[in-house]
Coordinates of C-alpha atoms and ligand atoms in Angstrom, one line a residue:
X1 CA 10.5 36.4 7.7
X2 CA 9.5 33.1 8.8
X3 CA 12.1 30.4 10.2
X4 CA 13.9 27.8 8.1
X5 CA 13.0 25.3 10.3
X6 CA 13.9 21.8 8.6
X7 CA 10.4 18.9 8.3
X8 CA 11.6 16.6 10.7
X9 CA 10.1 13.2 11.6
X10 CA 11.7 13.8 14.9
X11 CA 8.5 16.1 15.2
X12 CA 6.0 13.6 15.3
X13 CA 8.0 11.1 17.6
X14 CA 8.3 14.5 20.1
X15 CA 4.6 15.1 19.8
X16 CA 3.7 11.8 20.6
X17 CA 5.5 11.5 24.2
X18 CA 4.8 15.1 25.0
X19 CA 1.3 14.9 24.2
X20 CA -0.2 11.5 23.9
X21 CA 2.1 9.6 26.4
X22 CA -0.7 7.6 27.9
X23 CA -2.9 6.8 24.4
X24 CA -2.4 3.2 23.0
X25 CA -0.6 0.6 20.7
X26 CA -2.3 -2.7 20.4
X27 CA 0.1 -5.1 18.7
X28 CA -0.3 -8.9 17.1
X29 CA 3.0 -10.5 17.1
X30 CA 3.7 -14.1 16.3
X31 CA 3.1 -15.5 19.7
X32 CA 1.0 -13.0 21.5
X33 CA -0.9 -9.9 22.1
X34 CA 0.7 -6.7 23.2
X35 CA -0.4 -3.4 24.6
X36 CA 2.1 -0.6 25.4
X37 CA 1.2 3.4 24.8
X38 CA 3.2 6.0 23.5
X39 CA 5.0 7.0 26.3
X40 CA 6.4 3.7 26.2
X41 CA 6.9 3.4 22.6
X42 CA 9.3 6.5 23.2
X43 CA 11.4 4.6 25.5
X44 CA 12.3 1.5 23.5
X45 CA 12.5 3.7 20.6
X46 CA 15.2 5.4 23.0
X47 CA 16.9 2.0 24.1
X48 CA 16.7 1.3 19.6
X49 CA 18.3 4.2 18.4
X50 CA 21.2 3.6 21.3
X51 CA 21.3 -0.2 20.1
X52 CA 21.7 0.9 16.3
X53 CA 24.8 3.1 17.2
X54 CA 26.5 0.2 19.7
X55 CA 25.7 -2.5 16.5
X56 CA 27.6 0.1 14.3
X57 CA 25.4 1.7 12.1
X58 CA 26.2 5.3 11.4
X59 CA 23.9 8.0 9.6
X60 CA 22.8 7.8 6.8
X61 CA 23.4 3.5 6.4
X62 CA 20.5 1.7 5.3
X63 CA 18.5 -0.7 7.7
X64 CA 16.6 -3.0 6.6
X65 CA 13.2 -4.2 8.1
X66 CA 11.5 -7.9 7.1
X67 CA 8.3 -8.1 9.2
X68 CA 4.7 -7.8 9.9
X69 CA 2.8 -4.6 11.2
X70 CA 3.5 -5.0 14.4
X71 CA 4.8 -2.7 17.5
X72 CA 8.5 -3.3 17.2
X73 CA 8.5 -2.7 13.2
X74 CA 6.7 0.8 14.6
X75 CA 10.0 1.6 16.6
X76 CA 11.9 0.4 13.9
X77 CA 10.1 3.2 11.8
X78 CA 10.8 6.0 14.4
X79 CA 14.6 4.9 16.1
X80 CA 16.1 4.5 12.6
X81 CA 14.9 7.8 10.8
X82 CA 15.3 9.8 13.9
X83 CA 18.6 8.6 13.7
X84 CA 19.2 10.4 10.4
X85 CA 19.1 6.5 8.7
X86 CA 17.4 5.2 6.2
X87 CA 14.2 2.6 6.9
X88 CA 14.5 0.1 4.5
X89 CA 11.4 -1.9 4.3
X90 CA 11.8 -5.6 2.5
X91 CA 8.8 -7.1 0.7
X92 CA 8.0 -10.1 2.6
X93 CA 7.0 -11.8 -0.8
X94 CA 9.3 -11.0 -3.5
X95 CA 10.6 -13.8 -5.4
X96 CA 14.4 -14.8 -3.7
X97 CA 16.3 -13.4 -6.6
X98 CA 14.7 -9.9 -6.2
X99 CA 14.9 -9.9 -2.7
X100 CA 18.5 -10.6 -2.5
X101 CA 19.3 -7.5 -5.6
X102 CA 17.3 -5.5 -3.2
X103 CA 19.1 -6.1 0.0
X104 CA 22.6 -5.4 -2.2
X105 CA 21.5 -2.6 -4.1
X106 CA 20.4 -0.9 -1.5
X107 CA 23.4 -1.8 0.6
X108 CA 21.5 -2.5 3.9
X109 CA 23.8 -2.9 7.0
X110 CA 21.6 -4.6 9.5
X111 CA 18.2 -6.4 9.3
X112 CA 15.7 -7.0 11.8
X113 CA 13.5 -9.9 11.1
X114 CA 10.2 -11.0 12.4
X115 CA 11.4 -14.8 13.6
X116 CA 8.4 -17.0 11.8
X117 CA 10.3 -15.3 9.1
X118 CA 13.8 -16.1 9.3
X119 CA 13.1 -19.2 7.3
X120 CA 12.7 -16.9 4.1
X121 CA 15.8 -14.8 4.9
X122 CA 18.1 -17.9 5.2
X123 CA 17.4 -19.4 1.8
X124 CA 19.0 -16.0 0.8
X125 CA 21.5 -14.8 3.3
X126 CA 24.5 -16.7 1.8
X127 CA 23.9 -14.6 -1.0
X128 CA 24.0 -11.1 0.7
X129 CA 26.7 -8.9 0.1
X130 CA 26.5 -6.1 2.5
X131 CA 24.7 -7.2 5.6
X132 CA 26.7 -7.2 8.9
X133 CA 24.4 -8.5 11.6
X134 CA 20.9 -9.7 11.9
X135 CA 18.3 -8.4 14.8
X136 CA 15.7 -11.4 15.5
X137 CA 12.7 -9.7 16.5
X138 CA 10.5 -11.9 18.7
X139 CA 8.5 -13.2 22.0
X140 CA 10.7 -15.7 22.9
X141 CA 13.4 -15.9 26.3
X142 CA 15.8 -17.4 23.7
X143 CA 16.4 -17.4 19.9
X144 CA 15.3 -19.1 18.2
X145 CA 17.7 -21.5 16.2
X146 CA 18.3 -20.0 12.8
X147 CA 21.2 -20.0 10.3
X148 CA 21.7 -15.9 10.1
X149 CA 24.4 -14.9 11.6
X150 CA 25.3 -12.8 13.7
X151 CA 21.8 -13.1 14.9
X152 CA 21.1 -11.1 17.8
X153 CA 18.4 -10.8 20.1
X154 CA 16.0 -7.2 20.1
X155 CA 14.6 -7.8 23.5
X156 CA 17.5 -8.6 24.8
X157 CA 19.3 -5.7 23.1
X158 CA 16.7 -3.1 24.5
X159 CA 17.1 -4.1 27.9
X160 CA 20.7 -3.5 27.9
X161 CA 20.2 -0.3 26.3
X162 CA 20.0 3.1 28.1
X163 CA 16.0 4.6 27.9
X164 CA 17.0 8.0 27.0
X165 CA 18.6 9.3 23.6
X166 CA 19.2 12.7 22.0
X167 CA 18.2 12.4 18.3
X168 CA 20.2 14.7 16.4
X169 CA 19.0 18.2 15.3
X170 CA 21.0 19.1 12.7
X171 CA 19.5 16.5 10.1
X172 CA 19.1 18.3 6.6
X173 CA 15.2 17.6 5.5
X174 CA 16.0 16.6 2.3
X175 CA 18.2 13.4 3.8
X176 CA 17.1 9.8 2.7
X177 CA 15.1 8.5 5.7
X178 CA 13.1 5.2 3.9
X179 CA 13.3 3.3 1.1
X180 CA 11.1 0.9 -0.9
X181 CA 11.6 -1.1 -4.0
X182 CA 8.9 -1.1 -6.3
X183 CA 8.2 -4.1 -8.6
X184 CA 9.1 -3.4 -12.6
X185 CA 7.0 -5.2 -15.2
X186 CA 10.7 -6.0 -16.2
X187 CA 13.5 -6.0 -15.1
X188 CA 14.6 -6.0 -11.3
X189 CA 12.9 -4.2 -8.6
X190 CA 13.4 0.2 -8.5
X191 CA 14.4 1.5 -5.3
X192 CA 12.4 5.1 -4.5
X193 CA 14.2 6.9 -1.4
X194 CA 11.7 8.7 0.8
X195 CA 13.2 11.8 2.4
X196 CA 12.0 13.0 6.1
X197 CA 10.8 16.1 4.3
X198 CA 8.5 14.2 1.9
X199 CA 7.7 11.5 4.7
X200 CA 6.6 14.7 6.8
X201 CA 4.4 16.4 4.4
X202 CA 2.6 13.6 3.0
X203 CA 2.0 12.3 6.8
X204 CA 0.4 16.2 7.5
X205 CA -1.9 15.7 4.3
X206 CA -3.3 12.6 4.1
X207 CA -4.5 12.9 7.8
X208 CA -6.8 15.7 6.2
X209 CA -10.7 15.6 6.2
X210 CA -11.1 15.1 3.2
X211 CA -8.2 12.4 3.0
X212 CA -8.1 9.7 5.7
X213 CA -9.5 12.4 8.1
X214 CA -7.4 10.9 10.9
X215 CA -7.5 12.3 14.5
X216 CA -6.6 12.1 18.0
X217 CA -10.1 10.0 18.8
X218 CA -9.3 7.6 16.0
X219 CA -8.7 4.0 16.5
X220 CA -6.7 3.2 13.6
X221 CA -6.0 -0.4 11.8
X222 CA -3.6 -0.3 8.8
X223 CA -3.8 -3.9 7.1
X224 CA -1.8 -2.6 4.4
X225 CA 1.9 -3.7 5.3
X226 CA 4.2 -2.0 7.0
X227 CA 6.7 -3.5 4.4
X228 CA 5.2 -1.6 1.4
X229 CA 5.3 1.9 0.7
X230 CA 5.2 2.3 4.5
X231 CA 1.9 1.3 5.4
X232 CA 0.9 4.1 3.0
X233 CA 2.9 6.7 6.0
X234 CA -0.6 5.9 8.3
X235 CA 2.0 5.1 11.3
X236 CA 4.0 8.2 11.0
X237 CA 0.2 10.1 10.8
X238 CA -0.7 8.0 13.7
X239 CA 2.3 8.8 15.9
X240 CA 1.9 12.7 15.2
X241 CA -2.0 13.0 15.7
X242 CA -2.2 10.6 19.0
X243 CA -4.2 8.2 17.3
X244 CA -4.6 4.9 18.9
X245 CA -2.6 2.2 16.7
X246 CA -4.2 -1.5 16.0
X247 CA -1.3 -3.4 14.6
X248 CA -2.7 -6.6 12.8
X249 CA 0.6 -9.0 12.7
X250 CA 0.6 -11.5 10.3
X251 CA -2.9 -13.5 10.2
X252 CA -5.3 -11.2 8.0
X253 CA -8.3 -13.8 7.8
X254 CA -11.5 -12.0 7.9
X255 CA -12.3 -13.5 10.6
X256 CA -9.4 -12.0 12.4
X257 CA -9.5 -8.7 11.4
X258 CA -13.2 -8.2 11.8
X259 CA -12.9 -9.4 15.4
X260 CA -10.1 -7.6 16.1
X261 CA -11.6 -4.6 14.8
X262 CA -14.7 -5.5 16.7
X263 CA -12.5 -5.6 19.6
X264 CA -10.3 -2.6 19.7
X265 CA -13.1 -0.7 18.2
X266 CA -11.2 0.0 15.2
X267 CA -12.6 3.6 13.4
X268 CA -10.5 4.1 10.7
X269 CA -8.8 0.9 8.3
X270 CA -6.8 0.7 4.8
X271 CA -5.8 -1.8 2.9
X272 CA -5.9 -3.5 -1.1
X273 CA -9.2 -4.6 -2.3
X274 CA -8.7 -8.4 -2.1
X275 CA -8.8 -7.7 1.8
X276 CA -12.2 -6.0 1.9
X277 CA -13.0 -8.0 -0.6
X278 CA -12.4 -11.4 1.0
X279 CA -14.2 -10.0 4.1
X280 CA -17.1 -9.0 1.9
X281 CA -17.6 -12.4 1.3
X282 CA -17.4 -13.3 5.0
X283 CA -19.7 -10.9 5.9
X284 CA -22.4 -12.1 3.0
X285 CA -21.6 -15.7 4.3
X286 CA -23.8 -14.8 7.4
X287 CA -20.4 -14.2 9.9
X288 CA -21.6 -11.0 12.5
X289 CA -19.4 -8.7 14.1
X290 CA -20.2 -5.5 15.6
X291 CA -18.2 -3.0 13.4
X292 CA -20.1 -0.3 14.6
X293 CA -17.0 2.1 15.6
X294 CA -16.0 1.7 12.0
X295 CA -16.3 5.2 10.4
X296 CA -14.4 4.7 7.0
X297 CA -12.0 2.8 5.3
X298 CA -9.2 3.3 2.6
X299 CA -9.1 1.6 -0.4
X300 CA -6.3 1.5 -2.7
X301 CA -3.6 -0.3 -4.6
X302 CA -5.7 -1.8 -6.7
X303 CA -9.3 -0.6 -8.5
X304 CA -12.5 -0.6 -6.2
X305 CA -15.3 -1.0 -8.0
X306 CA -19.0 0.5 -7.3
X307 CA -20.1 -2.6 -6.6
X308 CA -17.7 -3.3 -3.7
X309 CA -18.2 -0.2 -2.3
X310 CA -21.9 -0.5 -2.8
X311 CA -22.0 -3.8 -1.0
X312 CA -19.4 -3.2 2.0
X313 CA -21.8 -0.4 2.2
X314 CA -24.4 -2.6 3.6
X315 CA -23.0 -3.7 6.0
X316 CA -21.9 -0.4 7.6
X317 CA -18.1 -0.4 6.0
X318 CA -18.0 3.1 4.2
X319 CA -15.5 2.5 1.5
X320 CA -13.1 6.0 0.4
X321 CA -11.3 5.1 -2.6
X322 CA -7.6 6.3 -2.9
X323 CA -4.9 6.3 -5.6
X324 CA -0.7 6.1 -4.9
X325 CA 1.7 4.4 -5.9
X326 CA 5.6 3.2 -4.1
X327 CA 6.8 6.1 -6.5
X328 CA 4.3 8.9 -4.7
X329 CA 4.5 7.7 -0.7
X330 CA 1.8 6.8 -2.0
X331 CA -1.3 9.1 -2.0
X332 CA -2.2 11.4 -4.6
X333 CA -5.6 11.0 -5.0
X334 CA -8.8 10.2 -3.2
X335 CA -12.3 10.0 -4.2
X336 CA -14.5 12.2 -1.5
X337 CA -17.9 13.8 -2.8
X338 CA -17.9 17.3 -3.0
X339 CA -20.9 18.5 -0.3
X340 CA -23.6 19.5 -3.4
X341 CA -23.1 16.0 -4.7
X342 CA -24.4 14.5 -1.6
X343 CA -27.8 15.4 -3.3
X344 CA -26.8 13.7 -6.4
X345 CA -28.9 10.2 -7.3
X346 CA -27.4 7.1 -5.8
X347 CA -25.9 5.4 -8.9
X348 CA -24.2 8.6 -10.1
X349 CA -22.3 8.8 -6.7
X350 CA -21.5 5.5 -6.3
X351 CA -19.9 5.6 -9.9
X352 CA -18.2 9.0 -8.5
X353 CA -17.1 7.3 -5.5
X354 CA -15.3 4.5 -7.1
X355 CA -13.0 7.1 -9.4
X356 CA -9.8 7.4 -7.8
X357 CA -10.8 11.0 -7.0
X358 CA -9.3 14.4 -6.5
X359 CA -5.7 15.4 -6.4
X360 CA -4.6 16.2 -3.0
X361 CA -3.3 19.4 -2.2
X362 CA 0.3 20.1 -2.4
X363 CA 0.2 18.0 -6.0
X364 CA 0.6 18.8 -9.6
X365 CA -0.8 17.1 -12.4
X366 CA -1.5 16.7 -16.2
X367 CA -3.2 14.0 -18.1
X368 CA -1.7 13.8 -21.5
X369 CA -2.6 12.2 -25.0
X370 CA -0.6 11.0 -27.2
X371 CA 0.2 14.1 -29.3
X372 CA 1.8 15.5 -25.4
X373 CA -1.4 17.8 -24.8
X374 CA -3.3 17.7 -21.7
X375 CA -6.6 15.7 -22.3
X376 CA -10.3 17.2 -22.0
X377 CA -12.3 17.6 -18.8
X378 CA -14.7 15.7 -20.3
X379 CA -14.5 12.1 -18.4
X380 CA -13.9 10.8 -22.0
X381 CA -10.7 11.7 -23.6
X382 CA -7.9 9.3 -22.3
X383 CA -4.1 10.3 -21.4
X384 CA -1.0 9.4 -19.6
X385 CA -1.3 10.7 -15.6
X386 CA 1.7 12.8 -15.0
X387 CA 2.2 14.2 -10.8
X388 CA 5.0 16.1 -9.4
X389 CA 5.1 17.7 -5.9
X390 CA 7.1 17.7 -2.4
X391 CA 6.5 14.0 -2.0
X392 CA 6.4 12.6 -5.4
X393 CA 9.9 10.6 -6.4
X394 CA 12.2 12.6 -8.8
X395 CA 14.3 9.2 -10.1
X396 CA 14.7 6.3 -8.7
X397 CA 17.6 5.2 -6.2
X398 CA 20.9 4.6 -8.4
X399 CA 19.0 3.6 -11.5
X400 CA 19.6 7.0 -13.6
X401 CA 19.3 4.8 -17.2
X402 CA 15.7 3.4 -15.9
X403 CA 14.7 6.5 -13.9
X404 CA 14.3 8.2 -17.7
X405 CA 12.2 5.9 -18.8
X406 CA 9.4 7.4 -15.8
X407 CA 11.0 10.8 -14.8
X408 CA 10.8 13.6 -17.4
X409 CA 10.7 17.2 -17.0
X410 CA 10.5 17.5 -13.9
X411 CA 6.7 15.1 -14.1
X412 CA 6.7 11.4 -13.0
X413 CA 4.6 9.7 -15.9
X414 CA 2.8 7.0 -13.6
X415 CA 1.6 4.9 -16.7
X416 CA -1.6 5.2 -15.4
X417 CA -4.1 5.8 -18.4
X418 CA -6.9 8.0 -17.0
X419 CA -9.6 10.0 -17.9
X420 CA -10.9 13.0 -15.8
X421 CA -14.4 14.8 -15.3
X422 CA -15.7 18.0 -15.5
X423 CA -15.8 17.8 -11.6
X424 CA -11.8 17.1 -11.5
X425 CA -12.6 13.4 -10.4
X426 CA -10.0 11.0 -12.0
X427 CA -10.9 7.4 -13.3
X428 CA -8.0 5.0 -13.6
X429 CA -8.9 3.2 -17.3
X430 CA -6.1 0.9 -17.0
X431 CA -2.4 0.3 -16.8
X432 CA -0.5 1.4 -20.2
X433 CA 0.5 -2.3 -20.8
X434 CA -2.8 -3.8 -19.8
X435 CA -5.2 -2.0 -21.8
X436 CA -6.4 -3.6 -24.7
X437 CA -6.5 -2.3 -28.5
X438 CA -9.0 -4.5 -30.8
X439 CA -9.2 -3.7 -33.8
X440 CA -7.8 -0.2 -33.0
X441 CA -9.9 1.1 -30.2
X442 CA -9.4 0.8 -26.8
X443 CA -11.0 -1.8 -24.3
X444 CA -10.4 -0.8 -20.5
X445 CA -9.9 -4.6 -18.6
X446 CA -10.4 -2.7 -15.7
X447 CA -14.0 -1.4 -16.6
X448 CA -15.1 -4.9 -17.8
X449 CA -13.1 -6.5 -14.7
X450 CA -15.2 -4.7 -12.3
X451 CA -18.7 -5.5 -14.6
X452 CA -18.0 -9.3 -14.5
X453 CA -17.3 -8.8 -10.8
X454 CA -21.1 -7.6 -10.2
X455 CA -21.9 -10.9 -11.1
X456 CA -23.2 -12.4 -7.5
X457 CA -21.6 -16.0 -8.5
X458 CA -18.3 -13.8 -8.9
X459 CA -15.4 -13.4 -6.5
X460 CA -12.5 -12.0 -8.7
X461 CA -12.0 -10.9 -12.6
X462 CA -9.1 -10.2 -14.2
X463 CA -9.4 -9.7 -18.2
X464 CA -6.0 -10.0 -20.3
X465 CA -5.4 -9.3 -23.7
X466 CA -5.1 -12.4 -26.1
X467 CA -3.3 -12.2 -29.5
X468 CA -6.5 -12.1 -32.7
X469 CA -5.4 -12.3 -36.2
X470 CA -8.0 -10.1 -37.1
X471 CA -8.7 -7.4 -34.4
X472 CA -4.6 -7.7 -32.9
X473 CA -6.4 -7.9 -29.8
X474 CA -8.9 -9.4 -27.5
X475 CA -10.0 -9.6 -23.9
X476 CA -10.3 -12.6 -22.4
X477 CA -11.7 -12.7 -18.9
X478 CA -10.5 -14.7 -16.3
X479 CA -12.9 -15.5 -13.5
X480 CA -12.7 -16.8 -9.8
X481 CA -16.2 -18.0 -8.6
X482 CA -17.0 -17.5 -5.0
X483 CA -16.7 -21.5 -3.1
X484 CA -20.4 -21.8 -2.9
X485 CA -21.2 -21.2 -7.0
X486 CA -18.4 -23.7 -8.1
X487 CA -19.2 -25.4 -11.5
X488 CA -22.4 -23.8 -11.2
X489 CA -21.6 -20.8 -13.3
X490 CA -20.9 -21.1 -17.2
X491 CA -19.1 -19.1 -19.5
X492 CA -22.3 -19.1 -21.5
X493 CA -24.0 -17.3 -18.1
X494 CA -21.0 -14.6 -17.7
X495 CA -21.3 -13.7 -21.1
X496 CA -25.5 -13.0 -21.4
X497 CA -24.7 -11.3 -17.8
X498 CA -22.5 -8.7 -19.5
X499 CA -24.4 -8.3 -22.3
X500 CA -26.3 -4.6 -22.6
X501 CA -23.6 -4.0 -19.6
X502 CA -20.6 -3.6 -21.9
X503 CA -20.2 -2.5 -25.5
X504 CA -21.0 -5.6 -27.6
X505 CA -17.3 -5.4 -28.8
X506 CA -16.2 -5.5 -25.4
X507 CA -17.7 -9.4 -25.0
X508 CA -14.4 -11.5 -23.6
X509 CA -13.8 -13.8 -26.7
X510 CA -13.1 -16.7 -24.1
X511 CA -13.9 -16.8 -20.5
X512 CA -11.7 -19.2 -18.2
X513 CA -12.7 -20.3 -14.6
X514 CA -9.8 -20.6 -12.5
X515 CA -8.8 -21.2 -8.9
X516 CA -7.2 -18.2 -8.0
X517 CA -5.9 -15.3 -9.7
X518 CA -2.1 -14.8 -9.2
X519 CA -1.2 -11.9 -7.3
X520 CA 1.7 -10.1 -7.1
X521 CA 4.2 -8.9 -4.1
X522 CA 1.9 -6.9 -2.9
X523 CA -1.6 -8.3 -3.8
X524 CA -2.6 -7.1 -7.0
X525 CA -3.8 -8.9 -10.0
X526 CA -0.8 -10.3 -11.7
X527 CA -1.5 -10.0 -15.3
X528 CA 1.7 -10.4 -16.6
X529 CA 1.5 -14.2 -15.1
X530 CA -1.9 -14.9 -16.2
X531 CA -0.8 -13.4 -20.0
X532 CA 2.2 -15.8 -19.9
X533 CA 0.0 -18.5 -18.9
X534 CA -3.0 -17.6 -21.6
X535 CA -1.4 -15.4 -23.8
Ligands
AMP601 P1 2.6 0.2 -6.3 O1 3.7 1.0 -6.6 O2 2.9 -1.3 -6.2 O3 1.8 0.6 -5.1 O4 1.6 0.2 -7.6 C1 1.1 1.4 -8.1 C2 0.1 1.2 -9.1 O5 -1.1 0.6 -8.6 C3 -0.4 2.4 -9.8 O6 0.4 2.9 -10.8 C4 -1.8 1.9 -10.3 O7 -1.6 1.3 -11.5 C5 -2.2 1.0 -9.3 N1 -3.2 1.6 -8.3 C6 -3.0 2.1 -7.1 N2 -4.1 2.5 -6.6 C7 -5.1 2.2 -7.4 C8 -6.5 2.4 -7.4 N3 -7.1 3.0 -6.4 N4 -7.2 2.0 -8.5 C9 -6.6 1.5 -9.6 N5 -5.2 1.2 -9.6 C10 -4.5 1.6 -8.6

């Protein structure tokens, strides 16, 4: 006889006032530094929400965001779902076409823009269908001069707003309160609508112990964007739990983030692996910092391999490895040793620790073969990862024809081909499209990627599949070496390095030094450019 009270993230934006009024925000925006706490977060989220209704917008209209992780995207987050709208977050880098179907699929009424990035919403705005006004979020007295129009002026807006708002009450939980495209391998971008009962559950679990074990004394520094799958919901967490924020802004050097984390005393970060991995090689370089404070951080989005994790290790960044996608909110699993495996020998848990992990709780899942039947516990036997659960997509937004190509009976099949231990600890073996089949078995690019990667001369691996008369397919490995190994490194030496690492089948027929490995939106390994370019 319990009461149907509806998940609201009205909840977590209470709790914060209430409770953690005086606790911190640090914020990098484009032309300075700024500190404000809770308390006043609540206010200008106040003066947003009474903005958003004298600009127009009504519930349930899409607003959409284009901007860094910064304080006034944070009220952004809070004023516009409170408000019983939808939060649409716009990939800073999608291509111009994909960012315009985006903004006129989903219909978005007003965007608020970051100003240094007005440039790359004018080459498109002529092109928008369904945008009414433009918010210009920035530092500056006056606007800058831009080409949107109507462009209007946040700061300016908030001080002419009243500080106090009722958000309203009778918002059903299952309303559409954000929204993020995902990229296809083909096709144009899928929208996935986030509801404020799936954005509250998944903020309540992931702050678990086990999960990002988030908490009041935290000092917390998401570097993943705020623009995709919300920061990963680590603001809404934040917000709820009174954890102090460190917004990044826009310049994610190593350099910058490692003082910055120095500085705030950062405790808890997240972000892709090319981040950690490109302050790896900073630290190794002989750069000090005093990351002390630093209890864990989150990686995800891409693979981490044990030797990343081994090597951050070292220099007192302890690596948890998690697994979402734009389709989940994102996280659905995390790799955390159970306590008896603590006494486990150090290879076997780093090897544990760079599996994607255990399914949270609150999920469902199978793993199945190609026959449809779940796969063996064995940490051999691969199959298809299937999740369902409170905040696990069920289609995706206005797409029904596409949404059956991912959504079926009531599972969402991720793609993701996996394999999962006795222990329940799940390893990501490679996308569907990316594994490769020679001669009819299966070669994981992932598990040789992250071999070639323990190479000290290496920086980043990506292998690809190349066309073979006689074995259909082959890997080829495609290989960045770190600034100070240039021309120093031969294919010749990458090959004897793998060897006895790797089956001998496994052996890359070709290895190619390149510059840079393309990457895509959102900073993974963009093997569909690197197979046009090789294939
Ligand atoms: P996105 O929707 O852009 O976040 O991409 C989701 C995809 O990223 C997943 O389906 C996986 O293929 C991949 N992915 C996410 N996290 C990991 C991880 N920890 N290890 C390997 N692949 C990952």
């Amino acid at each position: 006889m319990m009461m149907k009270h509806p998940l609201l993230i009205k909840t977590m934006l209470e709790r914060s006032r209430k409770l953690f009024p005086k606790k911190e925000i640090f914020s990098r925006c484009f032309e300075k530094d700024h500190r404000l706490t809770y308390g006043d977060m609540h206010k200008r989220v106040c003066r947003l929400a009474n903005v958003l209704q004298s600009l127009g917008a009504q519930r349930g209209d899409k607003i959409g965001t284009f901007a860094w992780n910064n304080h006034r995207h944070l009220e952004l987050y809070f004023a516009v779902t409170c408000s019983d709208m939808v939060l649409h977050t716009l990939n800073l880098r999608l291509f111009p076409e994909h960012l315009i179907h985006v903004i006129n699929h989903a219909a978005d009424k007003i965007i608020f823009v970051d100003e240094d990035l007005i440039p790359l919403l004018e080459r498109v705005s002529d092109q928008l269908t369904t945008v009414e006004k433009y918010v210009i979020l920035t530092d500056k007295e006056e606007l800058p001069p831009t080409r949107l129009s109507p462009a209007l002026h946040y700061e300016k807006l908030l001080a002419d707003a009243p500080e106090t708002f009722e958000f309203p009450d009778d918002v059903d939980e299952n309303s559409p309160a954000g929204m993020c495209y995902t990229t296809a391998t083909t096709g144009l971008p899928k929208g996935v609508l986030y509801t404020q009962r799936s954005i509250y559950l998944h903020s309540l679990v992931q702050a678990l112990p086990d999960i990002h074990c988030l908490a009041e004394q935290d000092v917390l520094m998401p570097v993943v964007p705020m623009f995709h799958v919300m920061a990963w919901g680590l603001p809404f967490s934040a917000a709820w739990l009174g954890t102090k924020l460190v917004m990044p802004g826009r310049v994610l050097t190593p350099d910058a983030l490692c003082k910055l984390m120095e500085q705030e005393k950062v405790t808890i970060s997240a972000g892709v692996p090319t981040i950690w991995m490109s302050i790896l090689q900073h630290l190794e370089a002989g750069n000090k910092y005093d990351l002390s404070a630093l209890r864990h951080v989150a990686i995800g989005g891409s693979a981490a391999s044990a030797n990343m994790i081994k090597l951050l290790g070292k220099f007192g960044i302890n690596v948890f490895h998690a697994y979402g996608m734009t389709e989940t909110s994102p996280v659905v699993l995390a790799s955390r040793l159970k306590s008896y495996m603590k006494e486990w020998g150090e290879d076997r848990q780093y090897a544990l620790r760079a599996k994607q992990g255990l399914l949270l709780p609150g999920l469902d899942m199978k793993i199945v073969n190609n026959e449809g039947n779940e796969v063996a516990w064995d940490g051999k036997e691969m199959g298809e990862l299937c999740v369902r659960g409170p905040w696990i997509a069920g289609a995706y937004f206005d797409e029904p024809e596409r949404s059956k190509e991912n959504f079926r009976d009531g599972w969402l099949y991720t793609n993701d081909m996996v394999t999962i231990d006795e222990e329940g600890f799940v390893l990501i073996q490679d996308r569907a499209k990316d594994l490769i089949k020679s001669g009819g078995e299966w070669i994981s690019s992932v598990d040789l990627e992250n071999v070639i990667m323990i190479h000290p001369a290496v920086a980043e691996a990506a292998v690809i599949a190349i066309p073979d008369p006689k074995w259909q397919e082959r890997p080829m490995a495609c290989v960045v070496l770190k600034a100070a190994e240039k021309d120093k490194v031969t294919e010749a030496d990458i090959l004897a390095f793998l060897e006895g690492k790797v089956a001998k089948w496994w052996l890359p027929d070709k290895v190619m030094f390149i510059d840079e490995i393309p990457k895509t939106s959102v900073g993974k390994f963009n093997k569909k450019a690197l197979r046009e370019r090789f294939g």
